[in-house]
Coordinates of C-alpha atoms and ligand atoms in Angstrom, one line a residue:
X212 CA 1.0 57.9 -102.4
X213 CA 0.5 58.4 -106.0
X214 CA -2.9 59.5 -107.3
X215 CA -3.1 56.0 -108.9
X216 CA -2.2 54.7 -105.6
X217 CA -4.7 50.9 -105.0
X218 CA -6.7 50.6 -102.5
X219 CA -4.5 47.3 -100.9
X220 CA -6.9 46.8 -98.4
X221 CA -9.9 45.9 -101.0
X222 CA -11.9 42.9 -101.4
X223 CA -11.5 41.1 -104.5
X224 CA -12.8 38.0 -106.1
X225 CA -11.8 34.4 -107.2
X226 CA -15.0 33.5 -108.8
X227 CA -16.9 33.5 -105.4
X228 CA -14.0 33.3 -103.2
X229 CA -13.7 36.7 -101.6
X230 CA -9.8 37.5 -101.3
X231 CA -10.0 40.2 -98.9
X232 CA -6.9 42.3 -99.7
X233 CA -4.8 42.6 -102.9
X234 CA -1.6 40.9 -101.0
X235 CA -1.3 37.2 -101.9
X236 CA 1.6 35.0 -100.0
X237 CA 3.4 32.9 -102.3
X238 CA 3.5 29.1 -102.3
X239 CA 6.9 27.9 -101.9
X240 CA 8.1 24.9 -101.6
X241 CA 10.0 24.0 -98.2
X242 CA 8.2 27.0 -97.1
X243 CA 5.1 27.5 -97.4
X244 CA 4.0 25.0 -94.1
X245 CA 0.5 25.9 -92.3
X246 CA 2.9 27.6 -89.5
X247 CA 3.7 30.2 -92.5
X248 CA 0.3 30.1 -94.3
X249 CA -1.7 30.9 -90.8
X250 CA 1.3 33.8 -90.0
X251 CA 1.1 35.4 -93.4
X252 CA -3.0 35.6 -92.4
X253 CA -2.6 37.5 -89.6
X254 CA -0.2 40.0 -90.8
X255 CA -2.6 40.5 -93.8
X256 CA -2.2 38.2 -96.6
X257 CA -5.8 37.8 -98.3
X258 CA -5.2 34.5 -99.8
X259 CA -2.5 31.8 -99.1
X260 CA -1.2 28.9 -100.9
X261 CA 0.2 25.7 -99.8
X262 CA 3.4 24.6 -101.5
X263 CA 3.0 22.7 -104.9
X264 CA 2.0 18.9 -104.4
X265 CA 2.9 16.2 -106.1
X266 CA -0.4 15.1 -107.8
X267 CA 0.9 11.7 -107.8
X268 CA 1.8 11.6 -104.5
X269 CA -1.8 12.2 -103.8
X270 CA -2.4 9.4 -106.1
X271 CA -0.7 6.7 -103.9
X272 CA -1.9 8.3 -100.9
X273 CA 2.2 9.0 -100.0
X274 CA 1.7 10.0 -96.3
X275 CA 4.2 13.1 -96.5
X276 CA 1.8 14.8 -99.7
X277 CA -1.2 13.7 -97.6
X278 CA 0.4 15.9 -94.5
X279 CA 0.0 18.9 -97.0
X280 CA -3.1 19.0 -97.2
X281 CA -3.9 19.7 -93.6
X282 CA -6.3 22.7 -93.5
X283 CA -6.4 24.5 -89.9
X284 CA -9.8 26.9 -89.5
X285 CA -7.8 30.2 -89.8
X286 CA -6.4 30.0 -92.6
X287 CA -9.3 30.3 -95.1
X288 CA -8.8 31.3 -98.3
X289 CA -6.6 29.3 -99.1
X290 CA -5.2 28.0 -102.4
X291 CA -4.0 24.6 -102.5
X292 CA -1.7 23.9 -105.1
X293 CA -0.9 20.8 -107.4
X294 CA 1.5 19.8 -110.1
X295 CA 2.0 17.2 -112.3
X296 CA 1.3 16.4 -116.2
X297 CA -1.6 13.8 -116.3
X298 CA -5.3 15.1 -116.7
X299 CA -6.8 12.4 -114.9
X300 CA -4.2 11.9 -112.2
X301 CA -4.3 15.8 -111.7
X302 CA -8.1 16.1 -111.6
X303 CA -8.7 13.1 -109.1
X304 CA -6.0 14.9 -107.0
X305 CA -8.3 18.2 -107.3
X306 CA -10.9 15.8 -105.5
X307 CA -8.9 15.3 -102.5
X308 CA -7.5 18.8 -102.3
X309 CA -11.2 20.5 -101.8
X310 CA -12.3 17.3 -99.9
X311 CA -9.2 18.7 -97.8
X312 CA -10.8 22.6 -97.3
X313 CA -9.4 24.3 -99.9
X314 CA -11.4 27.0 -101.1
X315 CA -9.3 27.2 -104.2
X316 CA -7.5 24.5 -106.3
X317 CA -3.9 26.0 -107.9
X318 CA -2.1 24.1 -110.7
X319 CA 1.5 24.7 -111.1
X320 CA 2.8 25.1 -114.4
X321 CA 5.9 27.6 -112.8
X322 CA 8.1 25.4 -111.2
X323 CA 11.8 25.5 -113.0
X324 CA 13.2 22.4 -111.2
X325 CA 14.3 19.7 -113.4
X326 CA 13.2 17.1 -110.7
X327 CA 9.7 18.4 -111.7
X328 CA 10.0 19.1 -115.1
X329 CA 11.8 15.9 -116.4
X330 CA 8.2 14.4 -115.1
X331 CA 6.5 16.9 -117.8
X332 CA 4.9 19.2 -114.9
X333 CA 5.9 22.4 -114.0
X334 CA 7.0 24.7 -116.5
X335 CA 7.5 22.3 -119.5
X336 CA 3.4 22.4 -119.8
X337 CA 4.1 26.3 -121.0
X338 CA 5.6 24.3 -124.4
X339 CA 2.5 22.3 -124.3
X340 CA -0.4 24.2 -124.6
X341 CA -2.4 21.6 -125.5
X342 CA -1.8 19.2 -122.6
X343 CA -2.0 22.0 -120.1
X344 CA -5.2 23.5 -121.1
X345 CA -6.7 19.8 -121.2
X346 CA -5.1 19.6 -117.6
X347 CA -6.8 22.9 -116.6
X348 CA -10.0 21.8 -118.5
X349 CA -10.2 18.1 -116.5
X350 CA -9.1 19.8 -113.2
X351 CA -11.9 22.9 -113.5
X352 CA -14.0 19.4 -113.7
X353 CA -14.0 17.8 -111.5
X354 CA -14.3 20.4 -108.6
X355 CA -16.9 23.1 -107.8
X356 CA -14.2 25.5 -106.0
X357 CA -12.3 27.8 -108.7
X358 CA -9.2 26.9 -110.1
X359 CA -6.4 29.3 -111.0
X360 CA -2.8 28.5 -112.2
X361 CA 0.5 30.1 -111.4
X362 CA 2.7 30.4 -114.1
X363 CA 6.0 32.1 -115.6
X364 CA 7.1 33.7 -118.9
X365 CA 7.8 30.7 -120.3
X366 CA 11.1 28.0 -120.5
X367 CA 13.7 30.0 -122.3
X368 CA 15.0 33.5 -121.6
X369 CA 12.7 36.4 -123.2
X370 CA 10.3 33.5 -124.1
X371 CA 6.8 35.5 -124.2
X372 CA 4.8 32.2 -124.2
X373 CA 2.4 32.9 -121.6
X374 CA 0.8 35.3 -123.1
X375 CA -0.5 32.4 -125.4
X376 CA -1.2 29.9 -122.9
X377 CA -2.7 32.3 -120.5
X378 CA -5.6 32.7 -122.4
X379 CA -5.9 28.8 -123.4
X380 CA -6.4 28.3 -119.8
X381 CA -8.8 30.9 -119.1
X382 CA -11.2 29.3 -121.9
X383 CA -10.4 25.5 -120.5
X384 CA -11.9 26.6 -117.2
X385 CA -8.6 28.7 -114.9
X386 CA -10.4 31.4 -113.1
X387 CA -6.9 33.3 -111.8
X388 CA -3.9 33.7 -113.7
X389 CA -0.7 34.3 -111.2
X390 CA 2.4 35.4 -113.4
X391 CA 6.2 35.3 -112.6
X392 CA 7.4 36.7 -115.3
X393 CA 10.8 35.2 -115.1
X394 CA 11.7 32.7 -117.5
X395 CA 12.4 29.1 -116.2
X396 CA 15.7 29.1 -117.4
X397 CA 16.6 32.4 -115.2
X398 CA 15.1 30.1 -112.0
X399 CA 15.5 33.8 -109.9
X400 CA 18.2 35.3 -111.4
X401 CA 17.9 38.8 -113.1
X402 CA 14.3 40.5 -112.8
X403 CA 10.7 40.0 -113.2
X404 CA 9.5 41.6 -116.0
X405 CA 6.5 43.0 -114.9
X406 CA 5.2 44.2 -118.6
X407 CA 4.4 41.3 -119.6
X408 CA 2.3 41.1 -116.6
X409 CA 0.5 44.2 -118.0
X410 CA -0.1 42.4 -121.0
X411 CA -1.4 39.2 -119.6
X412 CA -3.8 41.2 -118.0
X413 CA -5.1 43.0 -121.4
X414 CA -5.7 39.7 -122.6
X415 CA -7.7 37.7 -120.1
X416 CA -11.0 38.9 -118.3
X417 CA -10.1 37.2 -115.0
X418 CA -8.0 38.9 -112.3
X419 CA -4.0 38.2 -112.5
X420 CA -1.8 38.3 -109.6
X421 CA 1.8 39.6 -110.4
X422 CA 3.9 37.8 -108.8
X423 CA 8.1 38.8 -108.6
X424 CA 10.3 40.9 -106.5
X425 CA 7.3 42.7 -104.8
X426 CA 9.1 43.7 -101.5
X427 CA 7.8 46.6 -100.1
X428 CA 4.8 49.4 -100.7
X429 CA 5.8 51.3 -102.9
X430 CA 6.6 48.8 -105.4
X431 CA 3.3 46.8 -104.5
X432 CA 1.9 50.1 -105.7
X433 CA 3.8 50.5 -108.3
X434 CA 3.5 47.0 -109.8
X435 CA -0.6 47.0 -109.6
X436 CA -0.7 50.8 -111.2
X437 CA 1.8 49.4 -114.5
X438 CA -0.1 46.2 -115.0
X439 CA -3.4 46.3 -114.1
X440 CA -3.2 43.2 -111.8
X441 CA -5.5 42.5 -109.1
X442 CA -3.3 41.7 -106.2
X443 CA 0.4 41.2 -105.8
X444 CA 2.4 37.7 -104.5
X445 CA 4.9 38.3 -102.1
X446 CA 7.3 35.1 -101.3
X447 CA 11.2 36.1 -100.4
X448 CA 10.6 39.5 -98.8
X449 CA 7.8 37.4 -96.2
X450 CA 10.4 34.8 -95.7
X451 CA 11.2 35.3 -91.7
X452 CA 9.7 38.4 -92.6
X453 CA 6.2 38.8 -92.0
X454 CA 6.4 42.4 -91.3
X455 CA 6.5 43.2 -94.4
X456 CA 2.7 41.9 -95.2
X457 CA 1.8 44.6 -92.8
X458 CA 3.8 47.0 -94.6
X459 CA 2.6 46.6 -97.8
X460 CA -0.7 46.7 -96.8
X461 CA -0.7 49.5 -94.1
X462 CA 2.4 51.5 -94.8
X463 CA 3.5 50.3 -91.2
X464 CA 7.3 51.0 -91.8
X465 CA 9.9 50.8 -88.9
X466 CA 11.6 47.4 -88.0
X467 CA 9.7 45.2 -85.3
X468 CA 11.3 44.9 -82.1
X469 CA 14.0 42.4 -81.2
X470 CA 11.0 41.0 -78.2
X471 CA 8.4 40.5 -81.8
X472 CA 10.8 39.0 -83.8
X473 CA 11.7 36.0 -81.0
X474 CA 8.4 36.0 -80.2
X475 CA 6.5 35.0 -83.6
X476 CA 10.0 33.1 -84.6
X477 CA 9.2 31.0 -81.4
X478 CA 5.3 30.7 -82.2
X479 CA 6.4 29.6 -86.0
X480 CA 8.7 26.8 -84.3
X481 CA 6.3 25.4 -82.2
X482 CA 3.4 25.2 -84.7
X483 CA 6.0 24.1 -86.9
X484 CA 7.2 21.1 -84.7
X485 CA 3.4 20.4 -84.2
X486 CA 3.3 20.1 -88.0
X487 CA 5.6 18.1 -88.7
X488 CA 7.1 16.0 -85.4
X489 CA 10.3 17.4 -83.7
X490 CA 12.8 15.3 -86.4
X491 CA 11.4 17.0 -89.5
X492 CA 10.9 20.2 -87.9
X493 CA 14.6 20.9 -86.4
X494 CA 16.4 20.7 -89.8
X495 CA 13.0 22.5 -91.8
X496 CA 13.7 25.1 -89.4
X497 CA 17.6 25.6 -89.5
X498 CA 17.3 28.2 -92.9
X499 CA 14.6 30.1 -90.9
X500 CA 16.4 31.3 -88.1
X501 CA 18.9 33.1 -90.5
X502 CA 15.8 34.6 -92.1
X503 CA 14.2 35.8 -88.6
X504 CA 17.7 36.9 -86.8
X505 CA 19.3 38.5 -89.8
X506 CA 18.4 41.7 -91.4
X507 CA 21.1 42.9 -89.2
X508 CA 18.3 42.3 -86.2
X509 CA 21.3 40.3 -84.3
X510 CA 24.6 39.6 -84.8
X511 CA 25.8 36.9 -87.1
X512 CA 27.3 34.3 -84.3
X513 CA 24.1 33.8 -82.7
X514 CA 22.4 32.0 -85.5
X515 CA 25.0 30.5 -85.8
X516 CA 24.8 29.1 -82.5
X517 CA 21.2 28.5 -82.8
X518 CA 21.7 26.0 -85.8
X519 CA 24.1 23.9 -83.5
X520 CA 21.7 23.0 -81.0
X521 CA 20.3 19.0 -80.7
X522 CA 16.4 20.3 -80.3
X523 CA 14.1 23.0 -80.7
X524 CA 13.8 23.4 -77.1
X525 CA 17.2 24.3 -76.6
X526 CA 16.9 26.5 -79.4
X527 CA 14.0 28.1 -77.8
X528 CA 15.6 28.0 -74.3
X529 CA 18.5 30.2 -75.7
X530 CA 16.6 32.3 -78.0
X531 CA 14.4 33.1 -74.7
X532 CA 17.4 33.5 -72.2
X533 CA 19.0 36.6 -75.0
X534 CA 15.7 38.4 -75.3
X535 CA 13.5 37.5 -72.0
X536 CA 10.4 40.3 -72.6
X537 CA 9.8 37.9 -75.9
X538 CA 7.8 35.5 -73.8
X539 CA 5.1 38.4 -72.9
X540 CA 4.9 39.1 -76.6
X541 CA 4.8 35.2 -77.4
X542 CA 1.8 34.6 -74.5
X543 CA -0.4 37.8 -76.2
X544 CA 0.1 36.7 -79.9
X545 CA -1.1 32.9 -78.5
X546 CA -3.8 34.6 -76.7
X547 CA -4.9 36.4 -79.6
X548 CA -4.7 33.2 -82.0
X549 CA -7.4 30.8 -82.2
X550 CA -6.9 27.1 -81.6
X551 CA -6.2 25.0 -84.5
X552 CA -8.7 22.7 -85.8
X553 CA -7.2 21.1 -88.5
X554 CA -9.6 19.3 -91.3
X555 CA -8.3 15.8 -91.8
X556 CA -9.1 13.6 -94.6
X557 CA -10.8 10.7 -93.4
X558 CA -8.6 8.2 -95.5
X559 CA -5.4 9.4 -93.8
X560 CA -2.6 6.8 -92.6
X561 CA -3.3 6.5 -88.9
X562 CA 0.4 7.7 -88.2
X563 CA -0.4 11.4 -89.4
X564 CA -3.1 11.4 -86.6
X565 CA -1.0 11.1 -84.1
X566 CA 1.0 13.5 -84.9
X567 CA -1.6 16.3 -85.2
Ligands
LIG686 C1 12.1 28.6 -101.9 C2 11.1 28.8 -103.0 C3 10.2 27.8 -103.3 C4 9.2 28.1 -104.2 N1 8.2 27.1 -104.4 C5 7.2 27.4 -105.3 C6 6.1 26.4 -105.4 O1 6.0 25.4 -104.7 N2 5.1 26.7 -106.3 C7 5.1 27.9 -107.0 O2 4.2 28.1 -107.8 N3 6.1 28.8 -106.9 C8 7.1 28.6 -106.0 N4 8.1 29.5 -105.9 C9 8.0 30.8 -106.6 C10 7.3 31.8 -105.8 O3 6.0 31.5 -105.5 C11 7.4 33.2 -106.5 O4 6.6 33.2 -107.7 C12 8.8 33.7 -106.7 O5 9.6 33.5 -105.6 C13 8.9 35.2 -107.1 O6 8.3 36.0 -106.1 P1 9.3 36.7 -105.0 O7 10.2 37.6 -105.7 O8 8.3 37.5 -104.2 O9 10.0 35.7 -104.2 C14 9.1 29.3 -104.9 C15 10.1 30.3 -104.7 C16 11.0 30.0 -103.7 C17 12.0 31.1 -103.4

């Protein structure tokens, strides 16, 4: 540890949400499902965030956005996050999300993908300072929870835009700043460039969370000493990875066992498949058992194998037959868990009850 070493394990605050360690998991689209959120919780994450929603989806009460804002007990704090480019539309969809349980409402003005971005949301608002800081402004409105926004650098490479509109949203009402500072152009190529993190941080009197290529202790620790930050994101290095949460936060180095990983990648499926019905949930998962079973953890042609089978039975079936101690692992970890108790909104279509 260096003498400037943080304290990772340290209570910090959103306005009055207590975020109790500096490790934030990162929202991520086709990702971030309650399965992941509720995981990244018990291996240490202080605050999670649901993938971005589509504020209009909300709007038209589009069953699939409505499923994103189930809320299970254990999960608390969570950030529930929202993009689109209307005020209005974006502060009536802050309404549902903390009717929902979020303790904290996240606008995105990050996302690089030109489906998002020809609609004027995501990462265009950075060239509109205006419009995003009345978004931020009408949002911080109509909720009481705080609101924070995750942005990047800017649209074009070396853009340093952000560190104008950072501070534009802080006075219309954001509470949090999260910065990637990638551009949206570089979508993740190249690196983040973590000093103008540092500088965000001069400029604004909330807490920022860096967010970017934070994959392990040391550069956790080395990312809060050179920018000030409050807490760092972690998304690709916690993808099938959750092990590395605990690392960060505890130091725990050495790789889990091969009985851990098939356990928790069988507890993600089923939770998963609870989530979203069996259909949805056997292609969502295909990408994940390449992120569980690689890191050389198993060899390459049994993932393969895996992403063949009809069902997520038979996936589990096999999965269980290679590595048989990883039901005794499975059965503590569910013992240990506590039942889910997800908030619904009252309005939802009927069909989403059944499936929960
Ligand atoms: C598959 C994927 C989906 C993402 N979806 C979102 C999202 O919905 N909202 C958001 O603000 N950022 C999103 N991000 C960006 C991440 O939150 C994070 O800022 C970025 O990946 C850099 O952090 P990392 O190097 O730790 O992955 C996504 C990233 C990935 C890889």
């Amino acid at each position: 540890m260096t003498p400037f070493s943080t304290n990772l394990r340290e209570s910090w605050r959103i306005g009055p949400v207590e975020v109790p360690t500096r490790v934030v998991l990162a929202p991520m689209a086709g990702v971030s499902v309650q399965a992941f959120r509720r995981q990244g919780r018990r291996f240490g994450a202080g605050l999670v965030c649901s993938e971005m929603v589509s504020c209009a989806g909300i709007e038209h009460r589009n069953e699939r956005t409505l499923g994103y804002l189930r809320v299970a007990a254990d999960e608390h704090p969570l950030a529930i996050q929202i993009f689109g480019s209307e005020p209005a539309v974006m502060a009536e969809a802050a309404r549902m999300v903390e009717a929902a349980g979020a303790d904290i409402v996240d606008i995105n003005f990050g996302c690089p993908v030109r489906k998002v971005t020809k609609t004027g949301a995501g990462a265009t608002l950075l060239e509109d300072a205006d419009r995003a800081a009345r978004i931020v402004g009408a949002v911080a409105g109509a909720v009481s929870v705080p609101v924070s926004v995750k942005m990047r650098r800017g649209v074009a490479d070396g853009s340093r835009v952000c560190l104008e509109v950072g501070p534009r949203l802080v006075e219309a009402g954001a509470q949090s700043l999260t910065l990637h500072p990638r551009s949206a152009r570089q979508m993740y190529t190249g690196v983040a460039d973590h000093s103008l993190t540092a500088e965000l941080v001069s400029l604004v009197d909330v807490p920022v969370i860096a967010s970017g290529d934070v994959t392990s202790r040391a550069k956790a620790q080395s990312v809060l000493a050179a920018t000030g930050a409050a807490a760092v994101m972690v998304g690709r290095g916690a993808q099938g990875n959750p092990w590395a949460l605990r690392e960060i936060l505890l130091g725990e180095t050495g790789e889990p066992t091969r009985e851990e990983v098939v356990a928790e990648l069988v507890l993600f499926m089923r939770e998963t498949v609870r989530e979203l019905g069996e259909r949805r949930a056997s292609g969502f998962l295909k990408k994940f058992y390449g992120w569980y079973l690689g890191r050389g953890r198993f060899p390459r042609p049994f993932k393969q194998e895996l992403v063949q089978l009809a069902t997520t039975s038979d996936v589990e079936a096999r999965l269980f037959a290679e590595v048989p101690g990883a039901r005794f692992v499975l059965q503590r970890v569910e013992a240990e868990q506590p039942a889910v108790d997800d908030v619904l909104l009252a309005d939802m279509p009927i069909s989403i009850y059944g499936g929960g």
